[in-house]
Coordinates of C-alpha atoms in Angstrom, one line a residue:
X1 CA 16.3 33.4 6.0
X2 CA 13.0 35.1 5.3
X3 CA 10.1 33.4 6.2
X4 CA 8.7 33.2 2.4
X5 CA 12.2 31.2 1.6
X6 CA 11.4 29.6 5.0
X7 CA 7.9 28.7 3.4
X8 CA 9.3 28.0 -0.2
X9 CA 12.2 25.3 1.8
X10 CA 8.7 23.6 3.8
X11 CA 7.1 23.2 0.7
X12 CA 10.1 21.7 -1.5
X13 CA 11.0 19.4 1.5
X14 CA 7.3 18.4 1.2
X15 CA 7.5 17.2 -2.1
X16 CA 10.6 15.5 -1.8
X17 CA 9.1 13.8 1.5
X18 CA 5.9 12.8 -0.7
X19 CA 8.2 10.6 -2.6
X20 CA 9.4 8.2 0.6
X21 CA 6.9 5.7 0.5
X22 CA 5.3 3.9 3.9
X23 CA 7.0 0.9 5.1
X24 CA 5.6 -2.6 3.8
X25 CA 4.1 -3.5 0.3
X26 CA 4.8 0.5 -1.1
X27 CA 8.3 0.6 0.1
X28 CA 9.2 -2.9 -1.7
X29 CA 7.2 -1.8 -4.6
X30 CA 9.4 1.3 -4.9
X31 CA 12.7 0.0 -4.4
X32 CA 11.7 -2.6 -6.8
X33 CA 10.9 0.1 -9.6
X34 CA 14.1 2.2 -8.8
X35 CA 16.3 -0.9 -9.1
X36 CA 14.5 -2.1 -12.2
X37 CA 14.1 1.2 -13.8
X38 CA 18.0 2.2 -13.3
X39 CA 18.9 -0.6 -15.0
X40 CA 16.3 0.3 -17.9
X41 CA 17.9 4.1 -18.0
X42 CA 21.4 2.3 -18.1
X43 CA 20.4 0.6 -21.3
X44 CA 18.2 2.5 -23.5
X45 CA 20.4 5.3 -24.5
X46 CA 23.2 2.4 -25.2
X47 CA 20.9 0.2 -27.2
X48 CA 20.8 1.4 -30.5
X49 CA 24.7 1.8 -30.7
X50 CA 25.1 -1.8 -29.4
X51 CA 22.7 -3.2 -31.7
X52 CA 24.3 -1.2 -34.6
X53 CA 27.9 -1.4 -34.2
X54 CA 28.2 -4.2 -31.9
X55 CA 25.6 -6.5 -33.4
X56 CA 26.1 -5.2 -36.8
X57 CA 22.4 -4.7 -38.1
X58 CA 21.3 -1.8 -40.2
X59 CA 19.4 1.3 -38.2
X60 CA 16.4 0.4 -40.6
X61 CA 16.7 -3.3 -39.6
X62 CA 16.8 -2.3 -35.4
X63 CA 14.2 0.1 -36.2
X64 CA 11.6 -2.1 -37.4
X65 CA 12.7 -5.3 -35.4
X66 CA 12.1 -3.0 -32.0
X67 CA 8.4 -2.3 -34.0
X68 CA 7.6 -5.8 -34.9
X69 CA 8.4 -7.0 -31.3
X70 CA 6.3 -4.4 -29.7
X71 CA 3.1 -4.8 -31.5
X72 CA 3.5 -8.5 -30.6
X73 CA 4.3 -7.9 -26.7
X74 CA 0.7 -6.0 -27.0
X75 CA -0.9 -9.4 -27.4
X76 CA 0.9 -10.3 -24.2
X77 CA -0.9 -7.9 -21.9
X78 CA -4.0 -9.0 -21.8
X79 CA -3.7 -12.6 -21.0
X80 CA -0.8 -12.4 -18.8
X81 CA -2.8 -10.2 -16.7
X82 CA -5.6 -12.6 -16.4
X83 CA -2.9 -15.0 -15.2
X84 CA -2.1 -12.6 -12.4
X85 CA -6.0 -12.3 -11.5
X86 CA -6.4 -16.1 -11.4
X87 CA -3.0 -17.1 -9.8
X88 CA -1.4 -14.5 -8.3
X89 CA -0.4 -10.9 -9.3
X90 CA 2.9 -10.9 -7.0
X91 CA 4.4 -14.4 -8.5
X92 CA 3.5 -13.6 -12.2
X93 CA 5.4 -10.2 -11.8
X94 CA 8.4 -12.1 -10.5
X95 CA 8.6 -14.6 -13.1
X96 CA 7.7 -11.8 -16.0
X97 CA 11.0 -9.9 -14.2
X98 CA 13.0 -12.8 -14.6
X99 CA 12.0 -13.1 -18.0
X100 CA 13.1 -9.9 -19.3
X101 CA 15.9 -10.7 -17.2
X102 CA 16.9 -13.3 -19.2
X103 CA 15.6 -11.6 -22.7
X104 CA 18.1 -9.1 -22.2
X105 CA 21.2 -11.0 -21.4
X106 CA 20.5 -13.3 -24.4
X107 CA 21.1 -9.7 -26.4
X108 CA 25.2 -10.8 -26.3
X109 CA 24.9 -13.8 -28.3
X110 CA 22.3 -11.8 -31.4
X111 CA 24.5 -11.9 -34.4
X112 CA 22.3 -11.8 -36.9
X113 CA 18.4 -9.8 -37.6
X114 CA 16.6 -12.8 -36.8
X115 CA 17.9 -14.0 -33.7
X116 CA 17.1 -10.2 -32.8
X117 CA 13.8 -10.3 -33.6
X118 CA 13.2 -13.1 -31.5
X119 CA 14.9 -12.2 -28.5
X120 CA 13.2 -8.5 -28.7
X121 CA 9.9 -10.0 -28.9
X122 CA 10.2 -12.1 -26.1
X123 CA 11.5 -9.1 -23.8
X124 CA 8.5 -7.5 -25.2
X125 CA 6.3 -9.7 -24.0
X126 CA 8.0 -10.1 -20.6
X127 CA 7.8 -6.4 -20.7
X128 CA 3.9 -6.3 -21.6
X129 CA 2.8 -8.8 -19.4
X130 CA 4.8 -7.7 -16.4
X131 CA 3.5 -4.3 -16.4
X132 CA -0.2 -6.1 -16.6
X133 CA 0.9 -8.0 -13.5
X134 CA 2.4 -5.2 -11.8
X135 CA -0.7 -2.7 -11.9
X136 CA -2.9 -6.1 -10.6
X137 CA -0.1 -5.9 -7.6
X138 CA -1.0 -2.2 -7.2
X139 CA -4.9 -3.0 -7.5
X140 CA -4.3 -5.2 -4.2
X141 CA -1.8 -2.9 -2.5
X142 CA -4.5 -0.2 -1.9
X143 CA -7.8 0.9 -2.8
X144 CA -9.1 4.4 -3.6
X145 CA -7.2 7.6 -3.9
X146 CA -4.4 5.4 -2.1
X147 CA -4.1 3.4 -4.8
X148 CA -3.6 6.1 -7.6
X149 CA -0.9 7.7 -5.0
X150 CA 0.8 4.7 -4.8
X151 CA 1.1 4.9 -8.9
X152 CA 2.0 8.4 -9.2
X153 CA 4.7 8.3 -6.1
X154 CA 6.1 5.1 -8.5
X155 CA 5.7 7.0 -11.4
X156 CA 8.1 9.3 -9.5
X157 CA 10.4 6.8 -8.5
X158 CA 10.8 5.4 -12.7
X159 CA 11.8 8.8 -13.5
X160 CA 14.6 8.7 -10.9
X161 CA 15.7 5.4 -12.0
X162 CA 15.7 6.2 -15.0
X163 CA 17.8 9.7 -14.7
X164 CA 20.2 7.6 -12.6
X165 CA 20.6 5.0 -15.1
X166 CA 20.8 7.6 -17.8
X167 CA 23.5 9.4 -16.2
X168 CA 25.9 5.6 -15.5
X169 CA 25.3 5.2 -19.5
X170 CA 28.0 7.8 -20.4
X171 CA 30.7 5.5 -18.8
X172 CA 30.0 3.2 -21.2
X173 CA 28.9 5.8 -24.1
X174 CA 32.1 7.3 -23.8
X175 CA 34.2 3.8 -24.4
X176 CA 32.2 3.0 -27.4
X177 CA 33.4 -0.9 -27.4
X178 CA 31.8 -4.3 -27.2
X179 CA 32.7 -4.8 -23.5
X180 CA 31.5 -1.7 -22.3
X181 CA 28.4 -2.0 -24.4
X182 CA 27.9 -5.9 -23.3
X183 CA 28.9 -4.9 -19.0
X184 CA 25.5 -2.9 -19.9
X185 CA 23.6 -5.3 -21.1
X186 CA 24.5 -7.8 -18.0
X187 CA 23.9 -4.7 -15.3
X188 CA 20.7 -4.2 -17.2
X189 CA 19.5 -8.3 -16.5
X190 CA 21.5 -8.4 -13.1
X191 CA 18.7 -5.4 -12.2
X192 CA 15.9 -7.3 -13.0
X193 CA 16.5 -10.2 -11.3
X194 CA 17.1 -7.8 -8.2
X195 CA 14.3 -6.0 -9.0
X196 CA 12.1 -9.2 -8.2
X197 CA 13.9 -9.7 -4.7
X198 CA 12.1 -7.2 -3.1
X199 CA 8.4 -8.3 -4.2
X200 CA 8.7 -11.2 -1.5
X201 CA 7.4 -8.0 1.0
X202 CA 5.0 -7.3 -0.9
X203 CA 1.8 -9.6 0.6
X204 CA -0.2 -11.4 -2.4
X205 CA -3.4 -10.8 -2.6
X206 CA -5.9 -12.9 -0.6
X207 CA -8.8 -14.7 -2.4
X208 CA -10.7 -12.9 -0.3
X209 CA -10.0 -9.3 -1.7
X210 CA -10.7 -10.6 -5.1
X211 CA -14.1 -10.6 -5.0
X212 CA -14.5 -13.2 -2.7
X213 CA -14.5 -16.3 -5.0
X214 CA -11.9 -18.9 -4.7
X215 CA -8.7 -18.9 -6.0
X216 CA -9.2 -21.5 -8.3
X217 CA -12.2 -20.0 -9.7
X218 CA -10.3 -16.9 -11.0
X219 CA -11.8 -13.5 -12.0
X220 CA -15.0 -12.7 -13.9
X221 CA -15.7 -14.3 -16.7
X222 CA -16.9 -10.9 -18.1
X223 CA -14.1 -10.6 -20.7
X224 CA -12.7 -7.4 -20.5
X225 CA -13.3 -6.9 -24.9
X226 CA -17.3 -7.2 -24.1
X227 CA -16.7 -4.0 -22.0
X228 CA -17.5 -1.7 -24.3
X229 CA -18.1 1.8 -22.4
X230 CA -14.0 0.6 -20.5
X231 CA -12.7 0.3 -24.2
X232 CA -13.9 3.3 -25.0
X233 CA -11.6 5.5 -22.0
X234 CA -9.2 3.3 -23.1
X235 CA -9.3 4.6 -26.4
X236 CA -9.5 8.1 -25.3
X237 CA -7.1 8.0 -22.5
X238 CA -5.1 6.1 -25.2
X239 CA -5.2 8.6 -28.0
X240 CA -4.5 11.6 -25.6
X241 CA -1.5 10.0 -23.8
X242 CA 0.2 11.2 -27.5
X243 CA 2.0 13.8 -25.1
X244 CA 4.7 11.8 -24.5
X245 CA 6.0 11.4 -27.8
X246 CA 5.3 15.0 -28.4
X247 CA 7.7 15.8 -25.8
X248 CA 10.4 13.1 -26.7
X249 CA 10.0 13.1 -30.6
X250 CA 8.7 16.6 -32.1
X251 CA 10.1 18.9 -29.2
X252 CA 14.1 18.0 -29.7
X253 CA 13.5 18.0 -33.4
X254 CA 11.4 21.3 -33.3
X255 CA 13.8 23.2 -31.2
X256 CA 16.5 22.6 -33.3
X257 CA 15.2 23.2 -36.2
X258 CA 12.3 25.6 -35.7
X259 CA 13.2 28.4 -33.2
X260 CA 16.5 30.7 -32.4
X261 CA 16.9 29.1 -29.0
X262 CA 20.4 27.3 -28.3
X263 CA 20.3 23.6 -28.6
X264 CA 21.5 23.2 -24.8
X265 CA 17.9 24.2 -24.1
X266 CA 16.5 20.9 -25.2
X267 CA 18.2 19.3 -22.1
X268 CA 17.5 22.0 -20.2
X269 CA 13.7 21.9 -20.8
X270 CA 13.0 18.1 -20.7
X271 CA 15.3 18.1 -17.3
X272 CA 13.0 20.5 -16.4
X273 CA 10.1 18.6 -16.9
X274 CA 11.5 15.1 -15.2
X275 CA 12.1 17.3 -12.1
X276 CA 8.6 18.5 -12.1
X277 CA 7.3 14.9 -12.6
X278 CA 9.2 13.6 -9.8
X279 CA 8.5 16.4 -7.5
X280 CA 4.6 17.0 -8.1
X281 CA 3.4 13.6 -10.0
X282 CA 1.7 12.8 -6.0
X283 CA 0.3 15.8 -5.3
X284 CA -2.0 16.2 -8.8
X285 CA -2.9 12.5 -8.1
X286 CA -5.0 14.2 -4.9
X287 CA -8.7 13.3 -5.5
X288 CA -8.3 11.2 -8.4
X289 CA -9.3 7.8 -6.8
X290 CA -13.0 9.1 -7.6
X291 CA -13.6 7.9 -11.4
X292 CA -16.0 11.1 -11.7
X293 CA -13.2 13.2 -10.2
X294 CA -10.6 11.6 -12.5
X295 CA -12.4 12.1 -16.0
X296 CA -12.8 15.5 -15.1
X297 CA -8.8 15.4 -14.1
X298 CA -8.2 13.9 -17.7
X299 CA -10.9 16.4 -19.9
X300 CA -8.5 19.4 -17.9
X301 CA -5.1 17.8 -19.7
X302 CA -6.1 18.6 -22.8
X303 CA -7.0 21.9 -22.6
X304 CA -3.5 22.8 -20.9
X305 CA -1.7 20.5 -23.0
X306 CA -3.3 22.6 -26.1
X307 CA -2.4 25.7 -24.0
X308 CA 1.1 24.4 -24.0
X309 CA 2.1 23.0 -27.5
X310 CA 0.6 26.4 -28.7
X311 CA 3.4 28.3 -26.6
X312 CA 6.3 25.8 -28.1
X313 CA 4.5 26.7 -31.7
X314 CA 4.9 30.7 -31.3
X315 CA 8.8 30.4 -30.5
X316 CA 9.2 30.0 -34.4
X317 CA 8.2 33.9 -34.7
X318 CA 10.4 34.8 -32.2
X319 CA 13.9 35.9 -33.3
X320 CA 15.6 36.9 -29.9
X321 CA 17.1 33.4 -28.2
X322 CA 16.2 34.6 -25.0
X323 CA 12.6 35.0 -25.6
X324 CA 12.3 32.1 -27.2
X325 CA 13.9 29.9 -24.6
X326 CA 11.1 31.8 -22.2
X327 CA 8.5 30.5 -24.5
X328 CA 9.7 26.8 -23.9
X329 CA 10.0 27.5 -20.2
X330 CA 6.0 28.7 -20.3
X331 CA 5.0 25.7 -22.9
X332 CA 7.3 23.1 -20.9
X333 CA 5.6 24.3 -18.0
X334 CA 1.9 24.0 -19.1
X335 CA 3.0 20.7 -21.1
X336 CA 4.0 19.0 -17.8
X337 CA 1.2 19.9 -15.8
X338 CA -1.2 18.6 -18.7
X339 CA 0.6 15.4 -18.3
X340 CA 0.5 15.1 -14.6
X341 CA -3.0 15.6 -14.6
X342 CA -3.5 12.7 -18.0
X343 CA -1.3 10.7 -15.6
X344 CA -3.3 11.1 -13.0
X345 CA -6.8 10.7 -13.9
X346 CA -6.1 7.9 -16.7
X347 CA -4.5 5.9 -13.3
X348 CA -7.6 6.7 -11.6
X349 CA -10.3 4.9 -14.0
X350 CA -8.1 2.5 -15.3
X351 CA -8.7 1.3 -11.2
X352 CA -12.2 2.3 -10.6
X353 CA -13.7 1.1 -13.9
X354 CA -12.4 -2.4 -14.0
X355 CA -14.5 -5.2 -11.7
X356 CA -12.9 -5.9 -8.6
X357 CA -10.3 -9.3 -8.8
X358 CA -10.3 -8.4 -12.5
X359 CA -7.1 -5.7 -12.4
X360 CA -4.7 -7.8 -13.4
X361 CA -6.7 -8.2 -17.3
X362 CA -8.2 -5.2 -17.0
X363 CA -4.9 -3.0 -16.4
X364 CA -2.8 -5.1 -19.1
X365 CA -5.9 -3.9 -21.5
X366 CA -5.9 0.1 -20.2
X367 CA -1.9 -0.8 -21.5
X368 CA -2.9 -1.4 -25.2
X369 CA -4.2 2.3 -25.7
X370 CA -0.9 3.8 -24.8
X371 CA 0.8 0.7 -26.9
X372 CA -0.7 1.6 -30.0
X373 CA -0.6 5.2 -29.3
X374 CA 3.3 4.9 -29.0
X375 CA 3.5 2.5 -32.2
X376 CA 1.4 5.5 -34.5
X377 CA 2.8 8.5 -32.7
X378 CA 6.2 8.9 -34.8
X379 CA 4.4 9.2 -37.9
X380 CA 1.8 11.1 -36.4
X381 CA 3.8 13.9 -35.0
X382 CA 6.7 14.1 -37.7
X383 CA 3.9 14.9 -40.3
X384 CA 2.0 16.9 -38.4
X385 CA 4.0 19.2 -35.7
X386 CA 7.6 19.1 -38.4
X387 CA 5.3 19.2 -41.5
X388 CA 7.6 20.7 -44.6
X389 CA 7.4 23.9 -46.0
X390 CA 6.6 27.3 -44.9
X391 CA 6.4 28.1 -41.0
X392 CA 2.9 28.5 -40.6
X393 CA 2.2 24.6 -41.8
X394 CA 3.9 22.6 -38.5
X395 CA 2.7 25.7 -36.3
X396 CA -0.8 24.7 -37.3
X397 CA -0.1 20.9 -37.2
X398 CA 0.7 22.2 -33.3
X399 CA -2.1 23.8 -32.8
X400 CA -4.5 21.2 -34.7
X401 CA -3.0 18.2 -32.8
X402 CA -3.6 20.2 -29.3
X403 CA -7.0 21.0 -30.4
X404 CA -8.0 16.8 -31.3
X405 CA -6.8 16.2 -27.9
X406 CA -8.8 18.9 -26.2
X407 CA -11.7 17.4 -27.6
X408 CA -10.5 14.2 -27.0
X409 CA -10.2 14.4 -23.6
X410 CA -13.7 16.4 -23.4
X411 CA -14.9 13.6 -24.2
X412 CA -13.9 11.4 -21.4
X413 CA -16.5 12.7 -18.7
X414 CA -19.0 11.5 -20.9
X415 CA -17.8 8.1 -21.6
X416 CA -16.8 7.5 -17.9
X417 CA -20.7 8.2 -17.0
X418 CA -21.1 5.6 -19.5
X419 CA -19.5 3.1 -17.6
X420 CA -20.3 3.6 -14.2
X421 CA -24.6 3.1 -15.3
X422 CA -23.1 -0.3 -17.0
X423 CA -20.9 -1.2 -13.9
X424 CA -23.5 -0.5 -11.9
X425 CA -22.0 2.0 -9.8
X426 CA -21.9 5.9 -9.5
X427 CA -19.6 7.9 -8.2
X428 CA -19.2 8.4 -4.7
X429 CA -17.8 12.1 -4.1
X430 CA -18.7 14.1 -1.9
X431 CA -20.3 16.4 -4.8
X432 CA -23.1 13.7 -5.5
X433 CA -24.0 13.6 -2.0
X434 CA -24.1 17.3 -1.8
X435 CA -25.8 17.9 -5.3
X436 CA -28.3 15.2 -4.1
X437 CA -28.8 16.3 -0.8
X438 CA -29.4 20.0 -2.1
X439 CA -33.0 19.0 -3.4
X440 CA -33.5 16.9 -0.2
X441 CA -34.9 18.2 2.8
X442 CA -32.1 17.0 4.9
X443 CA -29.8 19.5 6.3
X444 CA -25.4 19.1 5.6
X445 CA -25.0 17.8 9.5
X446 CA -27.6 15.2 8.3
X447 CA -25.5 13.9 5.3
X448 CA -21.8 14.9 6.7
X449 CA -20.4 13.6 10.0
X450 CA -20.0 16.4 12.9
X451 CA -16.1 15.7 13.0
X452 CA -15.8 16.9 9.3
X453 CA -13.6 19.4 9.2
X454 CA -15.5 21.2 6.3
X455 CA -19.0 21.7 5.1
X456 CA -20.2 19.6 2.1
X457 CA -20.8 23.2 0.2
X458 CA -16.9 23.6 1.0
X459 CA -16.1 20.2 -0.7
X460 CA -18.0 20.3 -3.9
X461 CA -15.7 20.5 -6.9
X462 CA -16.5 22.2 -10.1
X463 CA -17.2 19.3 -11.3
X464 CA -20.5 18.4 -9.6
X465 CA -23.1 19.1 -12.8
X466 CA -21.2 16.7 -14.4
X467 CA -21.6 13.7 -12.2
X468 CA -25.2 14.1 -10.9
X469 CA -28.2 15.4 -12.9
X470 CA -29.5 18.1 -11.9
X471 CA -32.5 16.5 -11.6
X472 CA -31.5 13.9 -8.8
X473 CA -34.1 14.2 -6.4
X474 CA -32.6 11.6 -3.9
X475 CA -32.7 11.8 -0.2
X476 CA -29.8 11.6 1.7
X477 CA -31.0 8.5 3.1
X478 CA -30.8 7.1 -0.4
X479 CA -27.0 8.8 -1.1
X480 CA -25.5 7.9 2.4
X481 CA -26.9 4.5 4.0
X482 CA -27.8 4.4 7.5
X483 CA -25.6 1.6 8.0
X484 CA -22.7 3.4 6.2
X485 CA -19.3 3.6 8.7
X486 CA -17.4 6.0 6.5
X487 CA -15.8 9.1 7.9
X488 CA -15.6 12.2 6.4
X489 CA -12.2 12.3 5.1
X490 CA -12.8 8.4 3.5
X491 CA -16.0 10.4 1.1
X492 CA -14.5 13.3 0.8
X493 CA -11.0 12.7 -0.5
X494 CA -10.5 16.5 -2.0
X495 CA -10.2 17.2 2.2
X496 CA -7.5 15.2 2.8
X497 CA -4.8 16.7 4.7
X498 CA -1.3 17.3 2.6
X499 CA 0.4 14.5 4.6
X500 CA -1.4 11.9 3.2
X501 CA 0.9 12.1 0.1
X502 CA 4.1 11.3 2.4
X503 CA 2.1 8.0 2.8
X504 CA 1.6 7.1 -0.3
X505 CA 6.4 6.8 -12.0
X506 CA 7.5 9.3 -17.8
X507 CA 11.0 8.8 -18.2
X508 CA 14.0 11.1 -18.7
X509 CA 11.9 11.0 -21.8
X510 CA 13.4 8.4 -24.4
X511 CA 11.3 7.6 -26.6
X512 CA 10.5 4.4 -25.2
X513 CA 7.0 2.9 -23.7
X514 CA 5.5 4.6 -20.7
X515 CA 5.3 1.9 -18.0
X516 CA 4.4 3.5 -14.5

């Protein structure tokens, strides 16, 4: 074997190491999602057939029952999250788990639209709330650039699940009858309940590391609505998180109608992209535990994202099938790194903007941007991206669409600045202590630790303008406290050795909600 295959095997066993979480609260956390998210892959690609020709309702009539119950389970997020602030993030996980649990097995006695309806909202807002409580479990689990690993390596983990659960769902797909269609809907609830077993390793979250205020006194009281500069990334991470109906809505439907590649290629590139996710979701989270870092993470997605729906646009010019499937390969490719990097940053501010012992509300409110992005996005990108008539109308919708979420996502530096001055906190890279220290008379060994293994001009990210004036004239006593005990790799998190990721979840992409 040559040594760059040698190299090329080191690397991809890297990745696929990256996704073995640590023993203890990230291991439980993990095999919780894989159980719960097999089961979820299982069901979703049965559903609509069950509820149609099992149930008997209309496709119009499961259509807008699933929308109705969703824009309710939004109202869920929100206070079930402050429930798992004030009481405890690990139990109110559990119990939303078993509720969905026992949502979906209720599913086998819906006979009429109604009773659906009713059953669907109530898995909605098990659904809602439970990924609320989940991200405040996360919040506790770890802290930093830890934290957002732990997120991405889970992200990774959903999208095995899911491809797992996917893949079970032809046995049942392929006998098309009530029983097979109603085993799935009881795996489906037997997984959640199992998913909820493994949670008791998970430790809950001491009142201590909740700000320090007794349990009984619960979080804040600053409501998370009166945070005005976090609504605002909300709305922006919200609106640009559009790519993953893109890629599960207008891509299918644009390849096959749109461009003179085969229709096999629409599995090939979306399998494509869920092996990317799963293989390289941990290593574009590196960094993104600084908000400043993040935003810059997030304003970066949108420009490649453009880059990538413009390539997918030009295929419809191309007549050879070949070519055009090399297109998708090249806008498949740039489309999945945009989103690892949205991913990414978006979980790093959703963390570092929200008040500590607040995670719980404040992550079931980050939720409601990507809700009611996913409720809009159909009719967004069927009019825009598949608009009628001549070619050049839905290759401009392309184009215009990547272009609002460029900007959108330029915008996000900004707004994150924005909040930090109304937190009350700044961002503590090692490119504001370097930018700071630059117009100090303190020397780097004065500001960075001798062990560092690299000088703070070596660690400053592009990004550095951004986050500190450039007319801070602050000492480096003022940026690094005399008392502070943090080593270099703790402030300068863009050093951190590849391993860390071994330490540390998009879908097979249905068109259903992204929850990791």
């Amino acid at each position: 074997m040559s040594q760059s295959a040698g190299t090329a095997g080191r690397t991809l066993g890297g990745r696929i190491r990256a996704l073995v979480p640590a023993p203890g609260a990230p291991r439980a956390l993990a095999l919780s999602t894989l159980v719960g998210q097999t089961g979820s892959g299982l069901f979703l690609p049965v559903s609509a057939l069950f509820f149609t020709r099992s149930v008997g309702l209309a496709p119009a009539q499961v259509g807008w029952g699933l929308a109705a119950s969703g824009l309710i389970g939004l109202a869920a997020a929100v206070p079930i999250g402050r429930i798992a602030d004030r009481f405890g993030a690990r139990g109110t996980y559990a119990v939303a788990l078993l509720g969905q649990a026992v949502a979906t097995a209720s599913f086998a006695l819906v006979h009429s639209l109604w009773a659906f309806v009713v059953v669907s909202t109530v898995a909605a807002l098990a659904e809602r709330g439970g990924g609320a409580a989940r991200g405040a479990l996360i919040g506790g689990v770890g802290t930093g650039e830890a934290r957002v690993r732990l997120r991405a390596m889970l992200k990774s983990v959903t999208n095995i699940g899911l491809s797992l659960g996917t893949a079970l769902a032809a046995l049942a797909l392929t006998a098309d009858s009530r029983a097979a269609y109603l085993a799935v809907v009881f795996a489906n609830a037997a997984a959640y309940v199992l998913a909820a077993l493994p949670l008791v390793r998970v430790p809950a979250v001491a009142a201590a590391a909740v700000g320090g205020r007794a349990r009984t006194d619960g979080p804040p009281r600053r409501a998370v609505l009166r945070n005005r500069p976090y609504t605002v990334v909300t709305v922006l991470c919200g609106i640009t998180s559009i790519h993953y109906d893109v890629l599960s809505l207008a891509l299918p439907l644009w390849i096959a109608g749109h461009s003179s590649a085969p229709e096999w290629s629409i599995s090939a590139v979306i399998l494509a992209n869920t092996v990317l996710v799963v293989l390289l979701q941990v290593p574009f989270s590196r960094g993104t535990g600084d908000a400043a870092t993040a935003a810059a993470v997030v304003r970066r997605s949108g420009w490649v994202l453009w880059a990538g729906w413009a390539a997918i646009a030009a295929v419809v010019f191309v007549a050879s099938p070949v070519l055009a499937i090399g297109l998708l390969v090249l806008g498949m490719v740039l489309h999945t790194a945009g989103e690892l990097w949205h991913s990414a940053g978006s979980y790093g501010l959703s963390y570092e903007l929200a008040p500590a012992g607040s995670h719980g509300e404040y992550q079931g409110f980050f939720s409601l941007g990507r809700g009611l992005t996913a409720a809009l996005a159909p009719i967004v990108v069927t009019t825009v991206c598949l608009a009628e008539g001549p070619d050049w109308r839905p290759v401009s919708g392309w184009l215009l669409l990547g272009l609002v979420v460029a900007a959108v996502a330029s915008a996000v530096p900004a707004a994150t600045r924005r909040a930090l001055r109304a937190n009350g906190t700044t961002s503590t890279t090692a490119a504001e202590t370097t930018t700071a220290t630059a117009t100090a008379p303190a020397t780097a060994a004065e500001t960075v630790p001798a062990t560092a293994p690299a000088t703070a001009a070596e660690t400053v990210p592009a990004t550095a303008a951004e986050t500190v004036p450039a007319t801070a004239t602050a000492t480096a006593a003022e940026i690094v406290p005399a008392t502070a005990t943090a080593t270099a790799a703790e402030t300068v998190p863009a050093t951190a050795p590849d391993g860390a990721a071994s330490a540390a979840t998009s879908t097979l992409r249905l068109p259903v909600q992204e929850s990791a």
